[in-house]
mmCIF file of C-alpha atoms and ligand atoms in Angstrom:
data_model
loop_
_atom_site.group_PDB
_atom_site.id
_atom_site.type_symbol
_atom_site.label_atom_id
_atom_site.label_comp_id
_atom_site.label_asym_id
_atom_site.label_seq_id
_atom_site.Cartn_x
_atom_site.Cartn_y
_atom_site.Cartn_z
ATOM 1 C CA MET A 1 3.790 24.839 -1.314
ATOM 2 C CA ILE A 2 1.232 22.696 0.516
ATOM 3 C CA PRO A 3 2.345 19.082 -0.185
ATOM 4 C CA TYR A 4 -0.134 16.263 -1.001
ATOM 5 C CA GLY A 5 1.136 14.286 1.986
ATOM 6 C CA ARG A 6 3.475 14.842 4.891
ATOM 7 C CA GLN A 7 4.726 13.059 8.001
ATOM 8 C CA ASN A 8 3.593 14.195 11.433
ATOM 9 C CA ILE A 9 6.471 14.107 13.933
ATOM 10 C CA SER A 10 6.021 15.188 17.562
ATOM 11 C CA LEU A 11 8.602 16.086 20.210
ATOM 12 C CA LYS A 12 7.761 12.767 21.881
ATOM 13 C CA ASP A 13 8.648 10.920 18.670
ATOM 14 C CA ILE A 14 11.998 12.729 18.632
ATOM 15 C CA TYR A 15 12.608 11.904 22.290
ATOM 16 C CA ASN A 16 11.818 8.206 21.703
ATOM 17 C CA VAL A 17 14.227 8.012 18.771
ATOM 18 C CA THR A 18 17.057 9.736 20.631
ATOM 19 C CA LYS A 19 16.635 7.235 23.486
ATOM 20 C CA VAL A 20 17.549 4.460 21.038
ATOM 21 C CA LEU A 21 20.579 6.436 19.844
ATOM 22 C CA ARG A 22 21.913 6.240 23.424
ATOM 23 C CA SER A 23 21.116 2.496 23.772
ATOM 24 C CA ASP A 24 23.079 -0.680 22.924
ATOM 25 C CA PHE A 25 21.178 -1.482 19.739
ATOM 26 C CA LEU A 26 20.908 0.726 16.690
ATOM 27 C CA THR A 27 19.972 -1.869 14.113
ATOM 28 C CA GLN A 28 17.519 -4.743 14.644
ATOM 29 C CA GLY A 29 17.171 -5.202 18.405
ATOM 30 C CA PRO A 30 14.531 -5.181 21.154
ATOM 31 C CA ILE A 31 12.548 -2.249 19.738
ATOM 32 C CA VAL A 32 12.017 -4.049 16.437
ATOM 33 C CA ASP A 33 10.453 -6.937 18.419
ATOM 34 C CA GLN A 34 8.328 -4.501 20.341
ATOM 35 C CA PHE A 35 7.173 -2.743 17.165
ATOM 36 C CA GLU A 36 6.233 -6.058 15.528
ATOM 37 C CA LYS A 37 4.228 -7.124 18.609
ATOM 38 C CA LYS A 38 2.351 -3.836 18.574
ATOM 39 C CA ILE A 39 1.573 -4.095 14.852
ATOM 40 C CA SER A 40 0.249 -7.656 15.402
ATOM 41 C CA GLU A 41 -1.948 -6.455 18.267
ATOM 42 C CA TYR A 42 -3.213 -3.486 16.296
ATOM 43 C CA CYS A 43 -4.040 -5.564 13.205
ATOM 44 C CA GLU A 44 -5.368 -8.515 15.231
ATOM 45 C CA VAL A 45 -3.019 -10.900 13.442
ATOM 46 C CA ASN A 46 -0.613 -13.608 14.669
ATOM 47 C CA TYR A 47 2.698 -12.487 13.164
ATOM 48 C CA SER A 48 4.404 -9.338 11.866
ATOM 49 C CA VAL A 49 7.741 -9.294 10.044
ATOM 50 C CA SER A 50 9.169 -5.788 9.778
ATOM 51 C CA THR A 51 11.447 -4.811 6.884
ATOM 52 C CA ASN A 52 13.378 -1.823 5.600
ATOM 53 C CA SER A 53 10.599 -1.004 3.076
ATOM 54 C CA ALA A 54 7.245 -2.237 1.828
ATOM 55 C CA THR A 55 9.018 -3.124 -1.415
ATOM 56 C CA SER A 56 11.257 -5.610 0.448
ATOM 57 C CA ALA A 57 8.233 -6.909 2.351
ATOM 58 C CA LEU A 58 6.470 -7.569 -0.970
ATOM 59 C CA HIS A 59 9.571 -9.325 -2.276
ATOM 60 C CA ILE A 60 9.951 -11.734 0.675
ATOM 61 C CA ALA A 61 6.179 -12.251 0.782
ATOM 62 C CA CYS A 62 6.287 -13.450 -2.853
ATOM 63 C CA LEU A 63 9.317 -15.678 -2.147
ATOM 64 C CA SER A 64 7.779 -17.194 0.980
ATOM 65 C CA LEU A 65 4.798 -18.290 -1.129
ATOM 66 C CA GLY A 66 7.206 -20.101 -3.419
ATOM 67 C CA LEU A 67 7.048 -17.678 -6.353
ATOM 68 C CA LYS A 68 9.611 -18.538 -9.018
ATOM 69 C CA ALA A 69 10.563 -18.052 -12.655
ATOM 70 C CA GLY A 70 7.713 -18.776 -15.030
ATOM 71 C CA ASP A 71 4.943 -18.245 -12.428
ATOM 72 C CA GLN A 72 2.255 -15.595 -12.917
ATOM 73 C CA VAL A 73 1.437 -12.716 -10.567
ATOM 74 C CA TRP A 74 -1.582 -10.490 -11.167
ATOM 75 C CA THR A 75 -2.124 -7.055 -9.642
ATOM 76 C CA SER A 76 -3.738 -3.679 -10.314
ATOM 77 C CA PRO A 77 -2.312 -1.219 -12.854
ATOM 78 C CA ILE A 78 -3.279 1.620 -10.477
ATOM 79 C CA SER A 79 -0.487 1.162 -7.946
ATOM 80 C CA PHE A 80 3.072 2.188 -7.339
ATOM 81 C CA VAL A 81 5.497 0.237 -9.559
ATOM 82 C CA ALA A 82 6.912 -1.577 -6.496
ATOM 83 C CA THR A 83 3.850 -3.864 -6.336
ATOM 84 C CA ALA A 84 4.549 -5.390 -9.745
ATOM 85 C CA ASN A 85 8.342 -5.136 -9.510
ATOM 86 C CA ALA A 86 8.371 -7.485 -6.486
ATOM 87 C CA ALA A 87 7.057 -10.267 -8.741
ATOM 88 C CA LEU A 88 9.679 -9.510 -11.398
ATOM 89 C CA TYR A 89 12.436 -9.769 -8.750
ATOM 90 C CA CYS A 90 11.417 -13.440 -8.371
ATOM 91 C CA GLY A 91 11.576 -14.043 -12.113
ATOM 92 C CA ALA A 92 7.783 -14.313 -12.353
ATOM 93 C CA ASN A 93 5.603 -12.786 -15.087
ATOM 94 C CA VAL A 94 3.227 -9.947 -14.277
ATOM 95 C CA ASP A 95 -0.259 -9.335 -15.627
ATOM 96 C CA PHE A 96 -2.918 -6.861 -14.540
ATOM 97 C CA VAL A 97 -6.616 -6.770 -13.709
ATOM 98 C CA ASP A 98 -8.510 -3.569 -14.534
ATOM 99 C CA ILE A 99 -10.034 -1.365 -11.833
ATOM 100 C CA GLU A 100 -13.498 -0.053 -11.017
ATOM 101 C CA LEU A 101 -13.590 3.726 -11.596
ATOM 102 C CA GLU A 102 -15.520 4.685 -8.433
ATOM 103 C CA THR A 103 -12.858 3.465 -5.985
ATOM 104 C CA GLY A 104 -9.652 2.927 -7.981
ATOM 105 C CA ASN A 105 -9.606 -0.626 -6.616
ATOM 106 C CA VAL A 106 -9.381 -3.743 -8.716
ATOM 107 C CA SER A 107 -12.716 -4.869 -10.159
ATOM 108 C CA THR A 108 -13.688 -8.308 -8.854
ATOM 109 C CA THR A 109 -15.946 -8.741 -11.911
ATOM 110 C CA GLU A 110 -12.928 -8.241 -14.183
ATOM 111 C CA LEU A 111 -10.872 -10.551 -11.967
ATOM 112 C CA GLU A 112 -13.452 -13.335 -12.193
ATOM 113 C CA LYS A 113 -13.720 -12.953 -15.985
ATOM 114 C CA LYS A 114 -9.966 -13.064 -16.416
ATOM 115 C CA LEU A 115 -9.618 -16.101 -14.114
ATOM 116 C CA LYS A 116 -12.172 -18.058 -16.159
ATOM 117 C CA VAL A 117 -10.207 -17.386 -19.347
ATOM 118 C CA ALA A 118 -6.890 -18.210 -17.635
ATOM 119 C CA TYR A 119 -8.338 -21.474 -16.306
ATOM 120 C CA ILE A 120 -9.039 -22.662 -19.860
ATOM 121 C CA LYS A 121 -5.676 -21.419 -21.156
ATOM 122 C CA LYS A 122 -3.852 -22.856 -18.098
ATOM 123 C CA THR A 123 -2.343 -19.457 -17.263
ATOM 124 C CA LEU A 124 -3.798 -19.006 -13.775
ATOM 125 C CA PRO A 125 -1.798 -16.765 -11.416
ATOM 126 C CA LYS A 126 0.113 -18.208 -8.469
ATOM 127 C CA ILE A 127 -0.375 -14.977 -6.529
ATOM 128 C CA PHE A 128 -2.842 -12.113 -6.800
ATOM 129 C CA ILE A 129 -1.910 -8.806 -5.150
ATOM 130 C CA PRO A 130 -4.951 -6.559 -4.552
ATOM 131 C CA VAL A 131 -3.977 -2.951 -3.770
ATOM 132 C CA HIS A 132 -6.121 -1.060 -1.266
ATOM 133 C CA PHE A 133 -6.083 2.192 -3.203
ATOM 134 C CA SER A 134 -6.050 5.394 -1.132
ATOM 135 C CA GLY A 135 -6.709 3.418 2.082
ATOM 136 C CA GLN A 136 -9.955 1.647 1.141
ATOM 137 C CA SER A 137 -9.956 -2.160 1.154
ATOM 138 C CA CYS A 138 -10.742 -4.135 -1.984
ATOM 139 C CA ASP A 139 -13.604 -6.612 -1.699
ATOM 140 C CA MET A 140 -11.469 -9.218 0.046
ATOM 141 C CA GLU A 141 -14.212 -11.716 0.799
ATOM 142 C CA LYS A 142 -15.018 -12.017 -2.915
ATOM 143 C CA ILE A 143 -11.319 -12.242 -3.844
ATOM 144 C CA TYR A 144 -10.843 -14.941 -1.185
ATOM 145 C CA GLU A 145 -13.756 -16.984 -2.627
ATOM 146 C CA LEU A 146 -12.178 -16.747 -6.083
ATOM 147 C CA SER A 147 -8.808 -17.829 -4.647
ATOM 148 C CA LYS A 148 -10.426 -21.029 -3.344
ATOM 149 C CA GLU A 149 -12.111 -21.698 -6.681
ATOM 150 C CA PHE A 150 -9.041 -20.976 -8.836
ATOM 151 C CA ASP A 151 -6.293 -21.894 -6.369
ATOM 152 C CA PHE A 152 -4.080 -18.831 -6.000
ATOM 153 C CA HIS A 153 -2.425 -17.072 -3.056
ATOM 154 C CA ILE A 154 -3.269 -13.537 -1.929
ATOM 155 C CA ILE A 155 -0.927 -10.768 -0.767
ATOM 156 C CA GLU A 156 -2.757 -7.554 0.154
ATOM 157 C CA ASP A 157 -0.771 -4.435 -0.717
ATOM 158 C CA ALA A 158 -2.108 -2.255 2.092
ATOM 159 C CA SER A 159 0.708 0.305 1.826
ATOM 160 C CA HIS A 160 -1.965 3.036 1.953
ATOM 161 C CA ALA A 161 -4.286 1.400 4.406
ATOM 162 C CA LEU A 162 -2.942 1.101 7.966
ATOM 163 C CA GLY A 163 -5.827 2.019 10.272
ATOM 164 C CA GLY A 164 -8.468 1.200 7.666
ATOM 165 C CA LYS A 165 -11.181 -1.405 8.243
ATOM 166 C CA TYR A 166 -12.979 -3.946 6.075
ATOM 167 C CA LYS A 167 -16.322 -5.262 7.339
ATOM 168 C CA GLY A 168 -15.482 -3.936 10.799
ATOM 169 C CA LYS A 169 -12.095 -5.649 11.091
ATOM 170 C CA PRO A 170 -8.654 -4.026 10.852
ATOM 171 C CA ILE A 171 -6.928 -4.281 7.492
ATOM 172 C CA GLY A 172 -3.869 -6.490 8.019
ATOM 173 C CA ASN A 173 -5.637 -9.228 9.983
ATOM 174 C CA CYS A 174 -5.320 -11.566 6.970
ATOM 175 C CA THR A 175 -8.745 -13.195 7.352
ATOM 176 C CA PHE A 176 -8.995 -13.235 3.550
ATOM 177 C CA SER A 177 -5.332 -13.401 2.539
ATOM 178 C CA ASP A 178 -2.004 -15.117 3.156
ATOM 179 C CA ILE A 179 -0.028 -11.959 3.835
ATOM 180 C CA THR A 180 -0.666 -8.207 4.121
ATOM 181 C CA ILE A 181 1.970 -5.541 3.447
ATOM 182 C CA PHE A 182 2.155 -2.026 4.914
ATOM 183 C CA SER A 183 4.560 0.822 4.072
ATOM 184 C CA PHE A 184 6.058 3.240 6.603
ATOM 185 C CA HIS A 185 7.439 5.686 4.054
ATOM 186 C CA PRO A 186 6.971 9.270 5.379
ATOM 187 C CA VAL A 187 3.951 10.056 3.154
ATOM 188 C CA LYS A 188 2.083 6.977 4.409
ATOM 189 C CA ILE A 189 -0.148 6.725 7.515
ATOM 190 C CA ILE A 190 2.703 6.291 10.034
ATOM 191 C CA THR A 191 6.448 6.362 9.375
ATOM 192 C CA THR A 192 9.705 4.706 10.392
ATOM 193 C CA GLY A 193 11.731 6.815 7.909
ATOM 194 C CA GLU A 194 11.940 3.958 5.427
ATOM 195 C CA GLY A 195 10.222 0.741 6.456
ATOM 196 C CA GLY A 196 7.502 -1.801 5.963
ATOM 197 C CA VAL A 197 5.917 -4.869 7.488
ATOM 198 C CA ALA A 198 4.365 -8.144 6.364
ATOM 199 C CA THR A 199 1.593 -9.584 8.551
ATOM 200 C CA THR A 200 0.349 -13.190 8.433
ATOM 201 C CA ASN A 201 -1.494 -15.805 10.478
ATOM 202 C CA LYS A 202 0.555 -18.679 9.074
ATOM 203 C CA PRO A 203 3.560 -19.779 11.174
ATOM 204 C CA GLU A 204 5.424 -21.286 8.198
ATOM 205 C CA LEU A 205 5.175 -18.036 6.188
ATOM 206 C CA ASN A 206 6.312 -16.058 9.239
ATOM 207 C CA GLU A 207 9.384 -18.306 9.708
ATOM 208 C CA LYS A 208 10.275 -18.111 6.046
ATOM 209 C CA MET A 209 9.954 -14.320 5.883
ATOM 210 C CA VAL A 210 11.968 -13.871 9.100
ATOM 211 C CA ARG A 211 14.783 -15.867 7.492
ATOM 212 C CA LEU A 212 14.594 -14.195 4.084
ATOM 213 C CA ARG A 213 14.780 -10.776 5.740
ATOM 214 C CA SER A 214 18.183 -11.673 7.170
ATOM 215 C CA HIS A 215 20.294 -13.616 4.642
ATOM 216 C CA GLY A 216 18.226 -16.811 4.878
ATOM 217 C CA ILE A 217 19.891 -17.539 8.210
ATOM 218 C CA THR A 218 18.289 -19.283 11.176
ATOM 219 C CA ASN A 219 19.581 -19.806 14.695
ATOM 220 C CA LYS A 220 16.602 -21.909 15.744
ATOM 221 C CA LYS A 221 17.596 -25.533 16.312
ATOM 222 C CA ASP A 222 14.220 -26.846 15.150
ATOM 223 C CA TYR A 223 14.877 -25.556 11.669
ATOM 224 C CA MET A 224 18.530 -26.543 11.356
ATOM 225 C CA ILE A 225 19.821 -29.287 9.162
ATOM 226 C CA ASN A 226 21.127 -31.990 11.514
ATOM 227 C CA ARG A 227 24.789 -31.027 11.902
ATOM 228 C CA ALA A 228 26.575 -29.942 15.112
ATOM 229 C CA ILE A 229 23.383 -28.383 16.358
ATOM 230 C CA ASP A 230 24.432 -28.754 19.963
ATOM 231 C CA GLU A 231 26.917 -25.936 19.480
ATOM 232 C CA ILE A 232 25.031 -22.998 20.901
ATOM 233 C CA TRP A 233 26.737 -20.456 18.637
ATOM 234 C CA ASN A 234 25.650 -22.349 15.557
ATOM 235 C CA TYR A 235 23.640 -20.742 12.807
ATOM 236 C CA GLN A 236 22.752 -22.036 9.396
ATOM 237 C CA GLN A 237 21.887 -20.427 6.093
ATOM 238 C CA LEU A 238 18.921 -22.325 4.662
ATOM 239 C CA ASP A 239 17.741 -19.983 1.882
ATOM 240 C CA LEU A 240 19.219 -17.236 -0.243
ATOM 241 C CA GLY A 241 18.025 -14.250 1.781
ATOM 242 C CA TYR A 242 18.708 -10.521 1.895
ATOM 243 C CA ASN A 243 19.501 -7.769 4.337
ATOM 244 C CA TYR A 244 16.025 -6.245 4.552
ATOM 245 C CA ARG A 245 16.087 -5.509 8.299
ATOM 246 C CA LEU A 246 14.401 -2.526 9.908
ATOM 247 C CA THR A 247 16.577 -0.650 12.418
ATOM 248 C CA ASP A 248 15.753 -0.058 16.082
ATOM 249 C CA ILE A 249 16.039 3.648 15.248
ATOM 250 C CA GLY A 250 13.230 3.331 12.710
ATOM 251 C CA ALA A 251 11.216 0.947 14.894
ATOM 252 C CA SER A 252 11.320 3.378 17.840
ATOM 253 C CA LEU A 253 9.772 6.035 15.599
ATOM 254 C CA GLY A 254 7.279 3.383 14.483
ATOM 255 C CA VAL A 255 6.253 2.452 18.058
ATOM 256 C CA SER A 256 5.832 6.123 18.921
ATOM 257 C CA GLN A 257 3.829 6.808 15.737
ATOM 258 C CA LEU A 258 1.667 3.695 16.061
ATOM 259 C CA SER A 259 0.317 4.970 19.373
ATOM 260 C CA LYS A 260 -1.242 7.831 17.354
ATOM 261 C CA VAL A 261 -2.485 5.913 14.319
ATOM 262 C CA ASN A 262 -6.187 6.133 15.198
ATOM 263 C CA LYS A 263 -5.835 9.859 15.771
ATOM 264 C CA PHE A 264 -4.072 10.265 12.417
ATOM 265 C CA VAL A 265 -6.682 8.283 10.528
ATOM 266 C CA LYS A 266 -9.507 10.146 12.230
ATOM 267 C CA ALA A 267 -7.919 13.485 11.285
ATOM 268 C CA ARG A 268 -7.648 12.274 7.675
ATOM 269 C CA ASN A 269 -11.325 11.289 7.699
ATOM 270 C CA VAL A 270 -12.312 14.713 9.071
ATOM 271 C CA ILE A 271 -10.384 16.374 6.241
ATOM 272 C CA ALA A 272 -11.962 14.060 3.651
ATOM 273 C CA THR A 273 -15.484 14.744 4.940
ATOM 274 C CA ARG A 274 -14.825 18.480 4.837
ATOM 275 C CA TYR A 275 -13.582 18.228 1.235
ATOM 276 C CA ASN A 276 -16.707 16.206 0.376
ATOM 277 C CA ASP A 277 -18.964 18.942 1.754
ATOM 278 C CA LEU A 278 -17.115 21.917 0.319
ATOM 279 C CA LEU A 279 -16.448 20.451 -3.127
ATOM 280 C CA LYS A 280 -19.923 19.003 -3.686
ATOM 281 C CA PRO A 281 -21.195 22.012 -5.694
ATOM 282 C CA LEU A 282 -18.302 21.779 -8.173
ATOM 283 C CA ALA A 283 -18.435 19.673 -11.336
ATOM 284 C CA LEU A 284 -16.070 17.034 -9.961
ATOM 285 C CA LYS A 285 -16.298 13.356 -9.111
ATOM 286 C CA LEU A 286 -15.493 12.866 -5.428
ATOM 287 C CA PRO A 287 -14.076 9.710 -3.834
ATOM 288 C CA LEU A 288 -16.568 6.996 -2.932
ATOM 289 C CA VAL A 289 -16.126 4.879 0.182
ATOM 290 C CA LYS A 290 -18.256 1.728 0.108
ATOM 291 C CA GLY A 291 -20.439 0.847 3.090
ATOM 292 C CA MET A 292 -18.320 -2.158 4.094
ATOM 293 C CA ASN A 293 -15.189 0.010 4.402
ATOM 294 C CA TYR A 294 -13.548 2.505 6.725
ATOM 295 C CA SER A 295 -10.827 4.210 4.682
ATOM 296 C CA SER A 296 -7.565 5.439 6.172
ATOM 297 C CA PHE A 297 -7.633 8.194 3.484
ATOM 298 C CA HIS A 298 -3.965 8.083 2.603
ATOM 299 C CA LEU A 299 -5.074 9.897 -0.567
ATOM 300 C CA TYR A 300 -8.000 12.152 -1.410
ATOM 301 C CA VAL A 301 -8.498 11.715 -5.147
ATOM 302 C CA ILE A 302 -10.901 13.901 -7.137
ATOM 303 C CA ARG A 303 -11.671 13.255 -10.795
ATOM 304 C CA VAL A 304 -12.514 15.773 -13.511
ATOM 305 C CA LYS A 305 -15.556 14.947 -15.613
ATOM 306 C CA GLU A 306 -14.589 13.565 -18.980
ATOM 307 C CA SER A 307 -17.196 15.650 -20.838
ATOM 308 C CA ASN A 308 -15.988 18.934 -19.294
ATOM 309 C CA THR A 309 -13.754 20.519 -21.909
ATOM 310 C CA ARG A 310 -13.229 23.711 -19.856
ATOM 311 C CA VAL A 311 -11.922 21.940 -16.776
ATOM 312 C CA THR A 312 -9.387 19.324 -17.757
ATOM 313 C CA GLN A 313 -7.007 17.400 -15.555
ATOM 314 C CA LYS A 314 -4.083 19.298 -17.048
ATOM 315 C CA ASN A 315 -5.390 22.850 -16.642
ATOM 316 C CA LEU A 316 -6.721 22.141 -13.146
ATOM 317 C CA PHE A 317 -3.442 20.523 -12.090
ATOM 318 C CA GLU A 318 -1.439 23.490 -13.425
ATOM 319 C CA HIS A 319 -3.738 25.935 -11.673
ATOM 320 C CA LEU A 320 -3.227 24.143 -8.337
ATOM 321 C CA LEU A 321 0.570 24.125 -8.726
ATOM 322 C CA LYS A 322 0.579 27.806 -9.720
ATOM 323 C CA ASN A 323 -1.234 28.486 -6.454
ATOM 324 C CA GLN A 324 1.322 26.584 -4.362
ATOM 325 C CA ILE A 325 -0.858 23.533 -3.915
ATOM 326 C CA GLY A 326 1.158 20.347 -4.308
ATOM 327 C CA ALA A 327 -1.377 18.247 -6.196
ATOM 328 C CA ASN A 328 -0.212 14.876 -7.432
ATOM 329 C CA ILE A 329 -1.300 12.088 -9.793
ATOM 330 C CA HIS A 330 -1.815 8.554 -8.452
ATOM 331 C CA TYR A 331 -0.852 6.692 -10.531
ATOM 332 C CA ILE A 332 0.577 6.405 -14.004
ATOM 333 C CA PRO A 333 -0.756 2.895 -14.759
ATOM 334 C CA ILE A 334 2.119 0.445 -14.294
ATOM 335 C CA HIS A 335 1.582 -1.154 -17.708
ATOM 336 C CA ARG A 336 2.207 2.262 -19.351
ATOM 337 C CA GLN A 337 5.714 2.544 -17.901
ATOM 338 C CA PRO A 338 8.378 2.111 -20.591
ATOM 339 C CA TYR A 339 9.872 -0.857 -18.710
ATOM 340 C CA TYR A 340 6.519 -2.670 -18.804
ATOM 341 C CA GLU A 341 5.660 -1.580 -22.350
ATOM 342 C CA ALA A 342 8.914 -3.240 -23.412
ATOM 343 C CA MET A 343 7.374 -6.514 -22.127
ATOM 344 C CA GLY A 344 4.484 -6.082 -24.553
ATOM 345 C CA PHE A 345 1.853 -4.116 -22.599
ATOM 346 C CA LYS A 346 0.048 -1.533 -24.722
ATOM 347 C CA GLU A 347 -2.193 1.480 -24.409
ATOM 348 C CA GLY A 348 -5.813 0.357 -24.311
ATOM 349 C CA SER A 349 -5.225 -2.928 -22.465
ATOM 350 C CA PHE A 350 -6.804 -1.714 -19.205
ATOM 351 C CA PRO A 351 -9.224 1.070 -20.232
ATOM 352 C CA ASN A 352 -10.618 1.961 -16.785
ATOM 353 C CA SER A 353 -7.124 2.324 -15.311
ATOM 354 C CA GLU A 354 -6.072 4.548 -18.196
ATOM 355 C CA ARG A 355 -9.212 6.656 -17.885
ATOM 356 C CA PHE A 356 -8.726 6.954 -14.104
ATOM 357 C CA HIS A 357 -5.193 8.157 -14.724
ATOM 358 C CA LYS A 358 -6.447 10.840 -17.123
ATOM 359 C CA GLU A 359 -9.065 12.144 -14.667
ATOM 360 C CA ALA A 360 -7.571 11.800 -11.182
ATOM 361 C CA ILE A 361 -5.869 14.474 -9.079
ATOM 362 C CA SER A 362 -4.743 13.881 -5.482
ATOM 363 C CA LEU A 363 -5.406 16.870 -3.216
ATOM 364 C CA PRO A 364 -3.362 17.514 -0.052
ATOM 365 C CA ILE A 365 -4.436 15.361 2.899
ATOM 366 C CA PHE A 366 -2.393 14.720 6.055
ATOM 367 C CA PRO A 367 -3.064 15.092 9.797
ATOM 368 C CA GLY A 368 -1.200 18.405 10.073
ATOM 369 C CA LEU A 369 -3.185 20.095 7.269
ATOM 370 C CA LYS A 370 -4.751 23.177 8.858
ATOM 371 C CA LYS A 371 -8.432 23.945 8.346
ATOM 372 C CA ARG A 372 -7.521 27.356 6.974
ATOM 373 C CA ASN A 373 -5.169 25.808 4.422
ATOM 374 C CA GLN A 374 -7.833 23.353 3.385
ATOM 375 C CA LYS A 375 -10.274 26.262 2.848
ATOM 376 C CA LEU A 376 -7.606 27.996 0.789
ATOM 377 C CA ILE A 377 -7.288 24.892 -1.393
ATOM 378 C CA VAL A 378 -11.062 24.735 -1.838
ATOM 379 C CA ASN A 379 -11.183 28.427 -2.736
ATOM 380 C CA VAL A 380 -8.508 27.971 -5.372
ATOM 381 C CA LEU A 381 -10.648 25.197 -6.877
ATOM 382 C CA ARG A 382 -13.843 27.301 -6.694
ATOM 383 C CA GLU A 383 -12.176 30.275 -8.376
ATOM 384 C CA PHE A 384 -10.957 28.027 -11.131
ATOM 385 C CA PHE A 385 -14.416 26.616 -11.819
ATOM 386 C CA SER A 386 -16.121 30.021 -11.786
ATOM 387 C CA SER A 387 -13.482 31.547 -14.080
ATOM 388 C CA ARG A 388 -14.175 28.723 -16.531
ATOM 389 C CA LEU A 389 -17.958 29.117 -16.584
ATOM 390 C CA ASN A 390 -18.054 31.954 -19.124
HETATM 391 C C1 PLP B 401 4.481 3.316 -1.087
HETATM 392 C C2 PLP B 401 3.999 2.103 -1.772
HETATM 393 C C3 PLP B 401 4.790 0.965 -1.956
HETATM 394 C C4 PLP B 401 6.263 0.924 -1.617
HETATM 395 O O1 PLP B 401 6.509 1.280 -0.323
HETATM 396 P P1 PLP B 401 8.026 1.511 0.174
HETATM 397 O O2 PLP B 401 7.923 1.410 1.652
HETATM 398 O O3 PLP B 401 8.404 2.877 -0.293
HETATM 399 O O4 PLP B 401 8.874 0.455 -0.421
HETATM 400 C C5 PLP B 401 4.213 -0.162 -2.517
HETATM 401 N N1 PLP B 401 2.929 -0.173 -2.912
HETATM 402 C C6 PLP B 401 2.138 0.914 -2.780
HETATM 403 C C7 PLP B 401 0.716 0.830 -3.213
HETATM 404 C C8 PLP B 401 2.654 2.087 -2.231
HETATM 405 O O5 PLP B 401 1.880 3.173 -2.133
#
């Protein structure tokens, strides 16, 4: 089976990880610091707070912005459930903004419409979480303008998008947001095993997230409540935090992988361009990358044409699996999950997201995908279309 995504681990990565296994620190230590510095440099941002997953990074990002029970968080239905769950962890309510079909990203037109209604009803969100679907940035400048007009915070869920660019700048630099989140799960652009990071330019958010990642504890005198602070071994718990720390083992893999991120993303773009060329003759909708974006192509998502009764998502998906091609569906809209339906969300609430879900198939894309395997995948698709013509 050719999977839809796969990590790319070199002998050098293995060597770098085993070096840590022989060192003094296994859990958070000097390599975590080093990894965070390198992420900040790469993303051209002031601070990076690494965590044991992107889910935990989303959680502490929401908390650091003061999210609490009764607040509203809006996001896209076309994401992994973790994006919305992070808001629920804080006791907040979740609502969604529908997507644009061409990119799978949230529609800023829909967002603006919904904000105007919420302004009148006094139900404006405290935080909006745009998701950079498949590695392509949402229109952040427009979202940022709306955030100034309607007074909400922005967390970019860039779990797919390390190495991508928006208007020439690296995703993660937070020019148009408070915080950006990346995931280092093995199917993502680079991996630390499990892991994530939150980037920000704001020192107060950085401090807060650093504390929340580790039990809410500080050992910095400047932040301590004035009590016996001259004792050098003193530490104080200031917030209710968690153990969300990344390990030095994971971070050493991260440092090693980050040195190859541009190569990985370039390889993904080569594969995507080749798919675009080879699949053009088939009756499929191919992914669109807007002119302002450079996508990291975490996913390559094709869509079947709605009017084509011979080639449906289901029969094409089954055909791929039968031929050992590990196609996948990204995503089941979050509001259609039983847990969310129990909160009152219904079929039909976000029509573009539901339609996207019924048309989309993710084809294999990862740096180690061989040209010959990609041609095999394309041939399987071609055969399917020609067998369905008559
Ligand atoms: C993978 C992913 C997450 C969660 O990442 P973890 O590191 O597995 O917690 C969140 N949001 C999106 C869009 C993702 O793809």
